[in-house]
XYZ file of C-alpha atoms in Angstrom:
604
model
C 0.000 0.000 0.000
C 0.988 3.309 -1.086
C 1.738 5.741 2.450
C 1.737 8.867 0.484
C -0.120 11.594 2.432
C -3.016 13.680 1.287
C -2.357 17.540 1.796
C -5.183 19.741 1.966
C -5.490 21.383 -1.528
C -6.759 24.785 -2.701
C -10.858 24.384 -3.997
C -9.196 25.010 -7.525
C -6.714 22.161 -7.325
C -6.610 18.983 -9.316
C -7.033 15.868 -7.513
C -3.998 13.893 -6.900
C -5.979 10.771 -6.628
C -9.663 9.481 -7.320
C -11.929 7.445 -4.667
C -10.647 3.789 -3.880
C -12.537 1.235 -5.784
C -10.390 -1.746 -3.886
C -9.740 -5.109 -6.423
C -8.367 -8.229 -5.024
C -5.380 -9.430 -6.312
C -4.097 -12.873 -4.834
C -1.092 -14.279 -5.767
C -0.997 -17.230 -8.185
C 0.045 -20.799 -7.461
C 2.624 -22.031 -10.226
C 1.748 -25.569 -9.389
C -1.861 -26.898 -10.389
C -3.812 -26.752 -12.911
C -6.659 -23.729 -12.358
C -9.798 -24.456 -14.444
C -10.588 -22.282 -17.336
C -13.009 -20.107 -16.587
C -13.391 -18.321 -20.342
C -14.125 -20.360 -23.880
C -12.166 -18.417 -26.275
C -14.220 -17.750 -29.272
C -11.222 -15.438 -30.980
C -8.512 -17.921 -31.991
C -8.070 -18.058 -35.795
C -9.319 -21.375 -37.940
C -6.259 -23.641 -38.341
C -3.873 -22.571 -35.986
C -2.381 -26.150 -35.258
C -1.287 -26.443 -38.805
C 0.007 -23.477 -38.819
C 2.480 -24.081 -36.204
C 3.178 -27.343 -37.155
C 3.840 -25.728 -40.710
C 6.084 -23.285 -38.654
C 7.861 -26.163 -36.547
C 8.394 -28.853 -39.873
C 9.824 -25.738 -42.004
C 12.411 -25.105 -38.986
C 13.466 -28.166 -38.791
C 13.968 -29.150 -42.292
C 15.532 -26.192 -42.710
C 17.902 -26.866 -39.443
C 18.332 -30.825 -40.685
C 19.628 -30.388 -44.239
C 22.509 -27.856 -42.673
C 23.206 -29.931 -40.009
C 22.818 -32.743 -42.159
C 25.437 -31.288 -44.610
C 27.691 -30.484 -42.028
C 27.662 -33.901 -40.613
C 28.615 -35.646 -43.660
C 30.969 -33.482 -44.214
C 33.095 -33.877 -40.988
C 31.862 -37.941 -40.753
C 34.665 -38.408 -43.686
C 36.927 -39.592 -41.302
C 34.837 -40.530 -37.801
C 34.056 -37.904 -35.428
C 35.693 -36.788 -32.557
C 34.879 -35.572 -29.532
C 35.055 -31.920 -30.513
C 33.203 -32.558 -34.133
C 30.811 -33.936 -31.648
C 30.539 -30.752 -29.243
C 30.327 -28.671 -32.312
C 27.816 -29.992 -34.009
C 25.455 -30.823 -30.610
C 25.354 -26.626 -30.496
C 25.152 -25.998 -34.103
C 22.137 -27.978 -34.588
C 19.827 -25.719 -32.197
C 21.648 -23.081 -33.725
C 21.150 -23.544 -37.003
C 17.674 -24.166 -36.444
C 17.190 -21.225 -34.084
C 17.909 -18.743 -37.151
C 15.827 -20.831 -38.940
C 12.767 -20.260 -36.902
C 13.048 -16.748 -37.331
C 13.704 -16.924 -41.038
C 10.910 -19.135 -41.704
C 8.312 -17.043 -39.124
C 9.192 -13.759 -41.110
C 8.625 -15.167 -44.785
C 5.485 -16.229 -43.150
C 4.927 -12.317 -42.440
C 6.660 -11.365 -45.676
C 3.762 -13.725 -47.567
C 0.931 -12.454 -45.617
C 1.681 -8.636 -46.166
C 2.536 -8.974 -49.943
C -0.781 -10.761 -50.568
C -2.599 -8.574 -48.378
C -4.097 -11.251 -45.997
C -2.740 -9.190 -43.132
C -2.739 -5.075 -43.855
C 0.671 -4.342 -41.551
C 0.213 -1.381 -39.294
C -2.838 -0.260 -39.420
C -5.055 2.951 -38.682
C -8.161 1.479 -36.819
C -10.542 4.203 -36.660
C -12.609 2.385 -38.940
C -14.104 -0.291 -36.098
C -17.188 0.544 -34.564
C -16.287 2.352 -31.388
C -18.923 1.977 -28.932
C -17.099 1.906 -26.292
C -19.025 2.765 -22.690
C -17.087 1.336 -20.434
C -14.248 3.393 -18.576
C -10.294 2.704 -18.910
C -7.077 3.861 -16.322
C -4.022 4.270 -18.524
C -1.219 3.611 -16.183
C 2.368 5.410 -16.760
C 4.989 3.430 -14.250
C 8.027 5.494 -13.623
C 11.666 5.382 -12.061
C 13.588 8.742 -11.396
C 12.948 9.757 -14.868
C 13.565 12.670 -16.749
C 10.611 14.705 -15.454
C 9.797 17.031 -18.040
C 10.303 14.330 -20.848
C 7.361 11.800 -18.935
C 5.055 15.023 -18.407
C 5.685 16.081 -21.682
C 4.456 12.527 -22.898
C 1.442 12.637 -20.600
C 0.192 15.875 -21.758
C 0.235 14.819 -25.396
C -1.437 11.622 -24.609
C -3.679 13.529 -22.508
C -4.639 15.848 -25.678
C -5.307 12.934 -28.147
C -7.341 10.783 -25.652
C -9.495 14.281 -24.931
C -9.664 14.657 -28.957
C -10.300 11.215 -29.362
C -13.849 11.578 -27.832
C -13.097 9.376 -24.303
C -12.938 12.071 -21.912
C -15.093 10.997 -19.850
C -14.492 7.428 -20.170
C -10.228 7.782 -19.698
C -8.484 8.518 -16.495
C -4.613 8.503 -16.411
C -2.172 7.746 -13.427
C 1.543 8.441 -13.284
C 2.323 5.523 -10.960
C 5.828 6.641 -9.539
C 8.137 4.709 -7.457
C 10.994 7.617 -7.593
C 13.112 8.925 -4.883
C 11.516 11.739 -2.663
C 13.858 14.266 -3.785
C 12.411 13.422 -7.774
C 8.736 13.164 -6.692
C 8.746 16.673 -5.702
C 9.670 17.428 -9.124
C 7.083 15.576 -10.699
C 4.434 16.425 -8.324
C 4.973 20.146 -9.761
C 4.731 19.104 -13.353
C 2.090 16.821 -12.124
C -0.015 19.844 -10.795
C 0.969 21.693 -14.351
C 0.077 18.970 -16.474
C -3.038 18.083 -14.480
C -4.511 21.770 -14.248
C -4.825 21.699 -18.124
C -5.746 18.393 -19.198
C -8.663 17.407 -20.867
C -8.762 14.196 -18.773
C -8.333 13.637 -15.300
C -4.515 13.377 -14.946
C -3.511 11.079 -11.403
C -0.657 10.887 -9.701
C 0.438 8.757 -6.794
C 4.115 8.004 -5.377
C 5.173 4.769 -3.308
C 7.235 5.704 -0.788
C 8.526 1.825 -0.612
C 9.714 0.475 -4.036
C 8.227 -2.912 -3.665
C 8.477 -5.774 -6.589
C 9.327 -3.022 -9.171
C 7.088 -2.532 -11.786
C 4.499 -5.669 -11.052
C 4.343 -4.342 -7.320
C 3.685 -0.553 -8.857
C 0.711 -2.223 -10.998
C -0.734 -4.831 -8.512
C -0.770 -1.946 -5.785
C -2.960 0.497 -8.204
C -5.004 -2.386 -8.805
C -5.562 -2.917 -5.022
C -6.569 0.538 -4.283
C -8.243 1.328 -7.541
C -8.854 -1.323 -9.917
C -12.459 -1.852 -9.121
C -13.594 1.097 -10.880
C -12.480 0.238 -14.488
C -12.748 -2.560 -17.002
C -9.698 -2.006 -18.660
C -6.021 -0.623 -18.528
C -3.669 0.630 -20.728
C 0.017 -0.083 -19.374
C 2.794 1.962 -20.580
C 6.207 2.398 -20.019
C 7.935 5.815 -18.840
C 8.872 6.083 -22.996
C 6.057 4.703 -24.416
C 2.925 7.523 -26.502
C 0.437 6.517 -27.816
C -2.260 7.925 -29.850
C -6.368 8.782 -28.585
C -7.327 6.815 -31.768
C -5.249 4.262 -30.977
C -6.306 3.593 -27.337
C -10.054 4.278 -28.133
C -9.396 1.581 -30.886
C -8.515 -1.372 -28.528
C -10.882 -0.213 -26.058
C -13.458 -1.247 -28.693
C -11.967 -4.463 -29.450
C -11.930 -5.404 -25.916
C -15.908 -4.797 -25.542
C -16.489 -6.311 -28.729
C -14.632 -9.333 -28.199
C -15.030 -10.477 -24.393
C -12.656 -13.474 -24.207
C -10.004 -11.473 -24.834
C -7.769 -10.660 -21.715
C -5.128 -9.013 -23.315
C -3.731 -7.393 -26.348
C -0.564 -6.152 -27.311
C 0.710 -3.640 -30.051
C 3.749 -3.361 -31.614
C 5.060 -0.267 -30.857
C 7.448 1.560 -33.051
C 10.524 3.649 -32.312
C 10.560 7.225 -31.708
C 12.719 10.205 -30.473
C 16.167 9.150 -32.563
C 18.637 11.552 -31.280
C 21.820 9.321 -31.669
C 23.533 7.625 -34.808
C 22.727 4.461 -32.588
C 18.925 5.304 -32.650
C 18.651 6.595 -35.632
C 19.873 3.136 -36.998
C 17.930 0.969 -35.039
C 14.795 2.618 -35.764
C 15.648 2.410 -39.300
C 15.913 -1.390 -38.909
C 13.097 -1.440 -36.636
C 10.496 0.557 -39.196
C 12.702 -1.829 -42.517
C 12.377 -5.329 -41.088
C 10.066 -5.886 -38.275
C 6.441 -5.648 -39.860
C 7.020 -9.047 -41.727
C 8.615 -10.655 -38.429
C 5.625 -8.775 -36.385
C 3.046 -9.849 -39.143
C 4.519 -13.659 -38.743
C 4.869 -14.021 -35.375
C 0.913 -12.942 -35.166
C 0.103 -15.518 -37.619
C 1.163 -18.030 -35.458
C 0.386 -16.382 -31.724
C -3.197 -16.286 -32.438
C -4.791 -16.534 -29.157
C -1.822 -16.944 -27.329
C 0.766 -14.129 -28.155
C 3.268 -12.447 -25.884
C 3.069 -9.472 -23.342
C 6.168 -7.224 -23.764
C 5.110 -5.162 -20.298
C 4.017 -1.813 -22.011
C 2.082 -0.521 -24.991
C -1.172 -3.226 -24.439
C -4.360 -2.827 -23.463
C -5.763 -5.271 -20.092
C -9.248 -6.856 -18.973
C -8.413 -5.774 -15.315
C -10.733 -8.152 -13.110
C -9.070 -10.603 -15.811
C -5.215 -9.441 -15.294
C -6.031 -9.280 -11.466
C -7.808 -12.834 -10.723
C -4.858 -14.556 -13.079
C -1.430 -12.431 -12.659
C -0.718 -11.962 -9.316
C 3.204 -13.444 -9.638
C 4.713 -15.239 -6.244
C 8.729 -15.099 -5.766
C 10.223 -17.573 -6.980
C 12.390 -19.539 -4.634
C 16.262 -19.124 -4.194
C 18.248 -16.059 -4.271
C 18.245 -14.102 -7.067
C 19.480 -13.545 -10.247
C 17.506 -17.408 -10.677
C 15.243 -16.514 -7.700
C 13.495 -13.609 -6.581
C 10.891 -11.181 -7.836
C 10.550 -11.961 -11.682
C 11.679 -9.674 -13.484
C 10.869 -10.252 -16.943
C 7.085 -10.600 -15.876
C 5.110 -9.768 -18.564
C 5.913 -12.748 -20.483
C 5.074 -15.005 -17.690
C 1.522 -12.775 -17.039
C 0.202 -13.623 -20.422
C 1.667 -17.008 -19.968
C -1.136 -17.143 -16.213
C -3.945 -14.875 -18.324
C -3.889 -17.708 -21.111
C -3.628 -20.433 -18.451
C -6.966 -19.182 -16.854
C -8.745 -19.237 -20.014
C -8.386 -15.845 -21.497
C -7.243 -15.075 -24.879
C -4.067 -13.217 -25.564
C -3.869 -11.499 -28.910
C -1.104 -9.006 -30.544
C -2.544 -6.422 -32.889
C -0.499 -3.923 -35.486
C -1.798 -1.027 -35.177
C -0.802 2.781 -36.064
C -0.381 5.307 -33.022
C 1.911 2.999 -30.623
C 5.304 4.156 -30.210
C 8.369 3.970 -27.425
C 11.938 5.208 -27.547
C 15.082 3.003 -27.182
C 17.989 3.163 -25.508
C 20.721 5.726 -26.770
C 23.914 4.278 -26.792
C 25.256 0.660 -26.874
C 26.076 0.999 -23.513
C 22.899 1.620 -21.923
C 21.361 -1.118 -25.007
C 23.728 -3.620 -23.065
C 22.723 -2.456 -19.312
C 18.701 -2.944 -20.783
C 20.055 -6.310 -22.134
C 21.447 -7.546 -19.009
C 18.188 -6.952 -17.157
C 16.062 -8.885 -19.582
C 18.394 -11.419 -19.477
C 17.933 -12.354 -15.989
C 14.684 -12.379 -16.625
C 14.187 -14.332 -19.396
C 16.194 -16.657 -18.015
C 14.119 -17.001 -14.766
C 11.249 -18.476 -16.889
C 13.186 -21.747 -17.562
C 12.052 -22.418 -14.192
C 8.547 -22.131 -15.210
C 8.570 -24.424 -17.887
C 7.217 -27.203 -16.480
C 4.574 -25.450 -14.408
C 1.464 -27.234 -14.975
C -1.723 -26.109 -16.851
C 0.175 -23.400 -19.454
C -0.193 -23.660 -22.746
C 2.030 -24.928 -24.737
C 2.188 -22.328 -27.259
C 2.778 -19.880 -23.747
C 5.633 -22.304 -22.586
C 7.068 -21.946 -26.188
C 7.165 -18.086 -25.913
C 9.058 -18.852 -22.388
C 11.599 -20.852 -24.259
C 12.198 -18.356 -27.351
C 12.710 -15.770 -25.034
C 15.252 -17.607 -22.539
C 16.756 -18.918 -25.631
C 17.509 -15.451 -27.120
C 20.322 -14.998 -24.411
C 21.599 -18.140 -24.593
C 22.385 -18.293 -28.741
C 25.643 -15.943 -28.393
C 27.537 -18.082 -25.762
C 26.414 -20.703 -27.699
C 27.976 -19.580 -30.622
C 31.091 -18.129 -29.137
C 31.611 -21.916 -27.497
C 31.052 -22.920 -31.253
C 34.085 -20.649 -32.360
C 36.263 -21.252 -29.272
C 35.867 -25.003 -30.816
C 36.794 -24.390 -34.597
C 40.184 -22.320 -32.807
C 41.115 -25.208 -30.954
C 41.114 -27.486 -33.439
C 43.149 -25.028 -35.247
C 45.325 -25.003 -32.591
C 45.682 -28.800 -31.685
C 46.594 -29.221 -35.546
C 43.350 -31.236 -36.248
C 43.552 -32.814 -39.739
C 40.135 -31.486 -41.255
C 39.441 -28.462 -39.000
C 35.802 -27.333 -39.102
C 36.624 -23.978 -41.005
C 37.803 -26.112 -44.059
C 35.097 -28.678 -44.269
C 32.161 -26.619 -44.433
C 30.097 -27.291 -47.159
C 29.727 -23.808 -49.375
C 25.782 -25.306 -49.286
C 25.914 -24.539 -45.546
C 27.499 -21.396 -45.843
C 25.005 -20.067 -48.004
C 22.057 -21.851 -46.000
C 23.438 -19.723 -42.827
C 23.903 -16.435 -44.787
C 20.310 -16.592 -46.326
C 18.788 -17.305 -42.990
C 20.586 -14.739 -41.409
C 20.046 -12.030 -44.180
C 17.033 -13.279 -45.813
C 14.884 -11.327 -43.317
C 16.359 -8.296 -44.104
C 16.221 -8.753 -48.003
C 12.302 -9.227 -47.410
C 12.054 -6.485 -45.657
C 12.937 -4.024 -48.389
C 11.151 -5.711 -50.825
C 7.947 -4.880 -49.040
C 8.953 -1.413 -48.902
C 10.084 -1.046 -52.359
C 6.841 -2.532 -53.431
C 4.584 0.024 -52.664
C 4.399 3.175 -53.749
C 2.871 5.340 -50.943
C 5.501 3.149 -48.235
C 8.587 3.897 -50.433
C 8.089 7.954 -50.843
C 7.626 7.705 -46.768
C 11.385 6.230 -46.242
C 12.866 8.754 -48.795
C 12.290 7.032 -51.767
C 14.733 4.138 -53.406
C 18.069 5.424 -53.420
C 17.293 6.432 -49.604
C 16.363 2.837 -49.099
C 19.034 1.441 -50.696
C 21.936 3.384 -48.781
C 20.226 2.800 -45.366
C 20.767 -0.805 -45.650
C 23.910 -0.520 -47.187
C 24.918 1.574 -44.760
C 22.392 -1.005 -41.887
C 24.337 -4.401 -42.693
C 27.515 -3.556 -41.977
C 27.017 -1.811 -38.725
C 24.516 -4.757 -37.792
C 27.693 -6.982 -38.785
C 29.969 -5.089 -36.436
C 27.799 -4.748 -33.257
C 26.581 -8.737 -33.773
C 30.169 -9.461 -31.801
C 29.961 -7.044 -29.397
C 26.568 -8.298 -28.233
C 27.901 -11.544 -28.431
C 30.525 -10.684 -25.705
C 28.283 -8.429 -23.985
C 25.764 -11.287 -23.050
C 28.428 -14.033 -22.720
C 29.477 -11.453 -19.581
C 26.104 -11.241 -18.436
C 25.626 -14.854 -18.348
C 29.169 -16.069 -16.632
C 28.133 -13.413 -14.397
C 24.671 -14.930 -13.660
C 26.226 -17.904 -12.857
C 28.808 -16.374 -10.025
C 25.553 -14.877 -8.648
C 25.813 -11.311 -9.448
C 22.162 -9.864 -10.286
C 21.447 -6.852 -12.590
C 19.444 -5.061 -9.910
C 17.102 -2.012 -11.199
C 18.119 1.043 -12.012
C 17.102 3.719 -13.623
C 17.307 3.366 -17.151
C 19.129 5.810 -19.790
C 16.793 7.177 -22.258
C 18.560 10.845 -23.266
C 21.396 10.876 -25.500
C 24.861 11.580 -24.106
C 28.193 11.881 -25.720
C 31.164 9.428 -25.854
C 34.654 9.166 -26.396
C 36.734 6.356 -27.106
C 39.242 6.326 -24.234
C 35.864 6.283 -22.155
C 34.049 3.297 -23.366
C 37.502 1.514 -23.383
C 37.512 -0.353 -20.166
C 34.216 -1.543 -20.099
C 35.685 -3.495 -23.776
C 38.556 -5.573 -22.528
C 37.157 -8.629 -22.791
C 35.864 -7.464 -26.240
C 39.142 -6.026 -27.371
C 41.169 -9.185 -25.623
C 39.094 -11.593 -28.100
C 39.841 -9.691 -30.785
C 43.247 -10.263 -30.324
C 43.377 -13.686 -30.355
C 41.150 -14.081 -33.005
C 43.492 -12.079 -35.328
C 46.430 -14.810 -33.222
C 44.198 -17.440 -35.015
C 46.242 -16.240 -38.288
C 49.525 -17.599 -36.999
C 48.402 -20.745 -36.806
C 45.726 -21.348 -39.392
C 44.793 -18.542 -41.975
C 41.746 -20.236 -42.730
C 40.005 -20.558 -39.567
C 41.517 -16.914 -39.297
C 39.787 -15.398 -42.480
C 36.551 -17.580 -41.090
C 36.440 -15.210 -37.745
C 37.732 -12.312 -39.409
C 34.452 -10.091 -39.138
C 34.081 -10.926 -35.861
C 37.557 -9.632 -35.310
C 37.257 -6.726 -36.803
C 34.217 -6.241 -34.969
C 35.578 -7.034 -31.676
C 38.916 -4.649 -32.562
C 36.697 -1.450 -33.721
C 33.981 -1.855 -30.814
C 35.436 1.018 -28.937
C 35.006 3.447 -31.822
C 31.262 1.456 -32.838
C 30.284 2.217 -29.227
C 31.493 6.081 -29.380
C 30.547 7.245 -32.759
C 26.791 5.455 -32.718
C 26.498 7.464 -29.476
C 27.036 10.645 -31.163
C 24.189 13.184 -31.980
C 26.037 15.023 -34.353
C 26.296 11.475 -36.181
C 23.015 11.289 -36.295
C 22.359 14.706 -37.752
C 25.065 14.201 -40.349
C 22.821 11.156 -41.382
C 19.786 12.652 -41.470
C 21.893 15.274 -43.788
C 22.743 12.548 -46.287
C 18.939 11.286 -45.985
C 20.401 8.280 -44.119
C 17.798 6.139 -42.025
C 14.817 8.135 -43.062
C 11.290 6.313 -41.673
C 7.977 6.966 -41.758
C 6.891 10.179 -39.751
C 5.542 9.253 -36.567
C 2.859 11.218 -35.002
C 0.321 11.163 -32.184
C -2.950 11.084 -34.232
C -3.752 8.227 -36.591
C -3.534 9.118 -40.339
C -3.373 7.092 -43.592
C -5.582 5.151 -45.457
C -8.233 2.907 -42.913
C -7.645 -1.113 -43.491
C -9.442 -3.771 -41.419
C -7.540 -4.705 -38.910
C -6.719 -8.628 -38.384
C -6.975 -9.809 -35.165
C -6.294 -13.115 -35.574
């Protein structure tokens, strides 16, 4: 329970907080299997054979290169290392394969126009009468920058038409000394807004972000049907929010349903490039992975709209046992909420939608510090794998996302194999009797997403002009590939870290995260890159001793040697004006209202 106290306030004042409307929330058992309590009438027709279509294409896919590979290093037996090698690069091989075959799926469905990609969704009937809390969580942040994004939210929910239907609440768990702050843009923001504008501080930061939410929902849940979580970075649009509001009354099995926000606010050469890539290549792997979600899809923690008495009878998360970084509060809970809503019987849906939109981390650095939270996380759920009465297709998410972190120690163990065969003097290292039919398979998976990707853009008229036109196109992936290629080994490193750390039992803790853009120089980033510029090093070694296995690892080497100056000059604003200037990374113009030409929008 919140012990903020309630200071008499002039007659003229805005209210800092409605009347309670109390909502239990008990906390779920992850043994047992609870009975479900909803018959989910919105899953698509088919949706077994699609994932079975999905699972078969992966692993023919992963078979023939393994396959390949096999017969290839079988010549003359295997040995214990051929055998180590190829135990990883089977899951490997067909882990990239997943993904491949999940966004031609997407690639398929937007091209034929079976799924309309992002879509503007004023076009639903909207009779929506039922009232909505859209909760803002936040964490010693930049104060102006969250008010800022309240009172433009504020504006487009007021415009939208739900005035009197919308309430929103800055939930903050901040330090005293930053509450005062925002309880003075609070006032500012408050006074103006066409909605009523809450705010409410916890003076104990309890279970982080799940604690924030489950304590609103005990004091105040009761008096609305649905909630719109958000993140401290995340807008989005009136149209957008009075959009899914209408869904959710139209369709009452659903529990939940996520968006797929994009990025906004580029202010770095960093940013600026990942929202290029972002806005390029994920609507066919967004479009996929809803084709085979269906009814249950993922909960990314922000940017979704929630059935509350659903959300609060189903997602009340225990500790789990141990000490953390396995144990503990989870911290990658939304994953594992969608996984409970799902296992009582609701439906969990993703929608793309326009008007949904969050920023992203500014540097590399703070990109890594984000990464090493969500891997703790992530990892966490391998622990919940087994728990009785999920669905599978919710365990399934679990394991993608715990397997995410584990691919790049995988595949450095993979190299630190090939260079000690090279080393040992191994007849038929592994480097030398790869098939060129694997190395292509591996390229094509690994790029073949991103070739899709501009295809759909270059196809369309109206979606070209938007990122510049072709030649714009064109150089930003030019430009794209190679600086994915060069930052592919420093993430590598940078989660091979986290995880050796994990194991010695340090825990990322929670702090506040990084979201305006800062300068760097090289001699600064340089000692958080040993490790980085240490493997580097012996990579290029690898060239004493056996060219080939050398010339094999040579972009990671020159990845790992350059990270220092990758990590500096993608932190740079001036880089990122300099590519805007050269019409470098150019997207789509985000904005708060919903515009474009209205589409149905597919659900399922």
């Amino acid at each position: 329970m919140s012990t903020q106290h309630h200071s008499a306030s002039p007659p003229d004042a805005p209210r800092r907080l409605p009347d309670e409307a109390p909502l239990e929330m008990s906390v779920q058992r992850l043994e047992g299997n609870p009975p479900g309590s909803i018959e989910v009438t919105t899953a698509p027709r088919d949706l077994l054979a699609k994932r079975m279509l999905l699972i078969v294409a992966t692993a023919l896919l992963g078979m023939a290169g393994s396959t390949a590979q096999r017969l290839a290093l079988s010549n003359d037996g295997l040995d214990w290392l051929e055998i180590l090698f190829l135990m990883l690069f089977v899951p490997l091989l067909s882990w990239i394969a997943f993904g491949f075959v999940s966004s031609c799926i997407g690639f398929l469905m937007l091209m034929s126009g079976r799924h309309p990609g992002f879509t503007a969704i004023t076009g639903l009937p909207q009779t929506v009468t039922r009232r909505t809390a859209v909760l803002m969580p936040v964490y010693n942040e930049d104060v102006s920058a969250v008010f800022a994004r309240v009172e433009a939210m504020a504006a487009s929910i007021g415009k939208a038409g739900m005035a009197d239907l919308v309430d929103f609440f800055v939930l903050s768990d901040s330090r005293p000394d930053h509450g005062d702050e925002e309880l003075a843009a609070w006032d500012r923001v408050a006074r103006a807004a066409p909605i009523p504008v809450y705010y409410r501080r916890r003076e104990q930061n309890i279970a982080r972000k799940p604690g924030n939410i489950a304590e609103w929902l005990q004091r105040f849940g009761a008096a609305y049907e649905y909630m719109v979580i958000l993140d401290a970075d995340s807008l989005m649009s009136g149209d957008s929010i009075l959009g899914l509001t209408s869904i959710m009354e139209q369709r009452p099995s659903i529990g939940l349903l996520q968006t797929v926000p994009m990025m906004i606010n580029a202010q770095t050469l960093f940013q600026r490039w990942q929202q290029f890539a972002g806005y390029a290549y994920s609507p066919i792997a967004s479009a996929g992975l809803l084709w085979w979600s269906g009814a249950e899809a993922n909960f990314w923690g922000h940017n979704a709209i929630v059935r509350v008495r659903a959300f609060a009878e189903s997602c009340g998360l225990p500790e789990l046992g141990g000490r953390p970084p396995f144990g503990g509060h989870i911290l990658s809970h939304d994953m594992v909420e969608s996984a409970l809503l799902r296992r009582r019987g609701w439906a969990v849906h993703m929608v793309m939608i326009q008007g949904s939109y969050e920023e992203f981390p500014p540097t590399i650095v703070d990109f890594a510090i984000r990464d090493r939270r969500w891997m703790q996380g992530n990892l966490q759920h391998l622990r919940l794998l087994a728990a009785p009465g999920l669905h599978w297709a919710s365990r399934l998410h679990l394991l993608i996302g715990a397997s995410a972190f584990l691919t790049s120690p995988a595949w450095l163990l993979l190299i630190v194999i090939s260079i000690v065969q090279a080393c040992i003097g191994t007849p038929q290292p592994v480097a030398e009797m790869t098939p060129p039919g694997v190395l292509w398979l591996t390229i094509a998976l690994l790029f073949g997403a991103k070739i899709l990707g501009v295809i759909w853009i270059l196809t369309d008229r109206e979606r070209r002009r938007a990122f510049g036109g072709t030649r714009t196109v064109l150089k930003s992936v030019a430009a794209e590939v190679p600086l994915a290629m060069l930052m592919a080994p420093v993430t590598m490193v940078n989660q091979t870290r986290a995880l050796v750390g994990m194991l010695v039992g340090k825990e990322s803790g929670w702090q506040t995260q990084a979201r305006e853009a800062k300068e760097l120089r090289v001699r600064d980033v340089l000692p958080s890159l040993k490790e980085h510029i240490a493997l580097g090093l012996i990579f290029a070694a690898v060239a004493l001793i056996d060219p080939i296995t050398a010339a094999w690892l040579s972009p990671l080497t020159i990845g790992l040697l350059t990270a220092p100056w990758l990590v500096a000059r993608t932190a740079s604003t001036r880089g990122a004006r300099r590519s805007s200037q050269r019409s470098l990374f150019r997207v789509p113009e985000p904005t708060i209202t919903d515009a474009g030409r209205e589409k149905r929008l597919l659900l399922v």
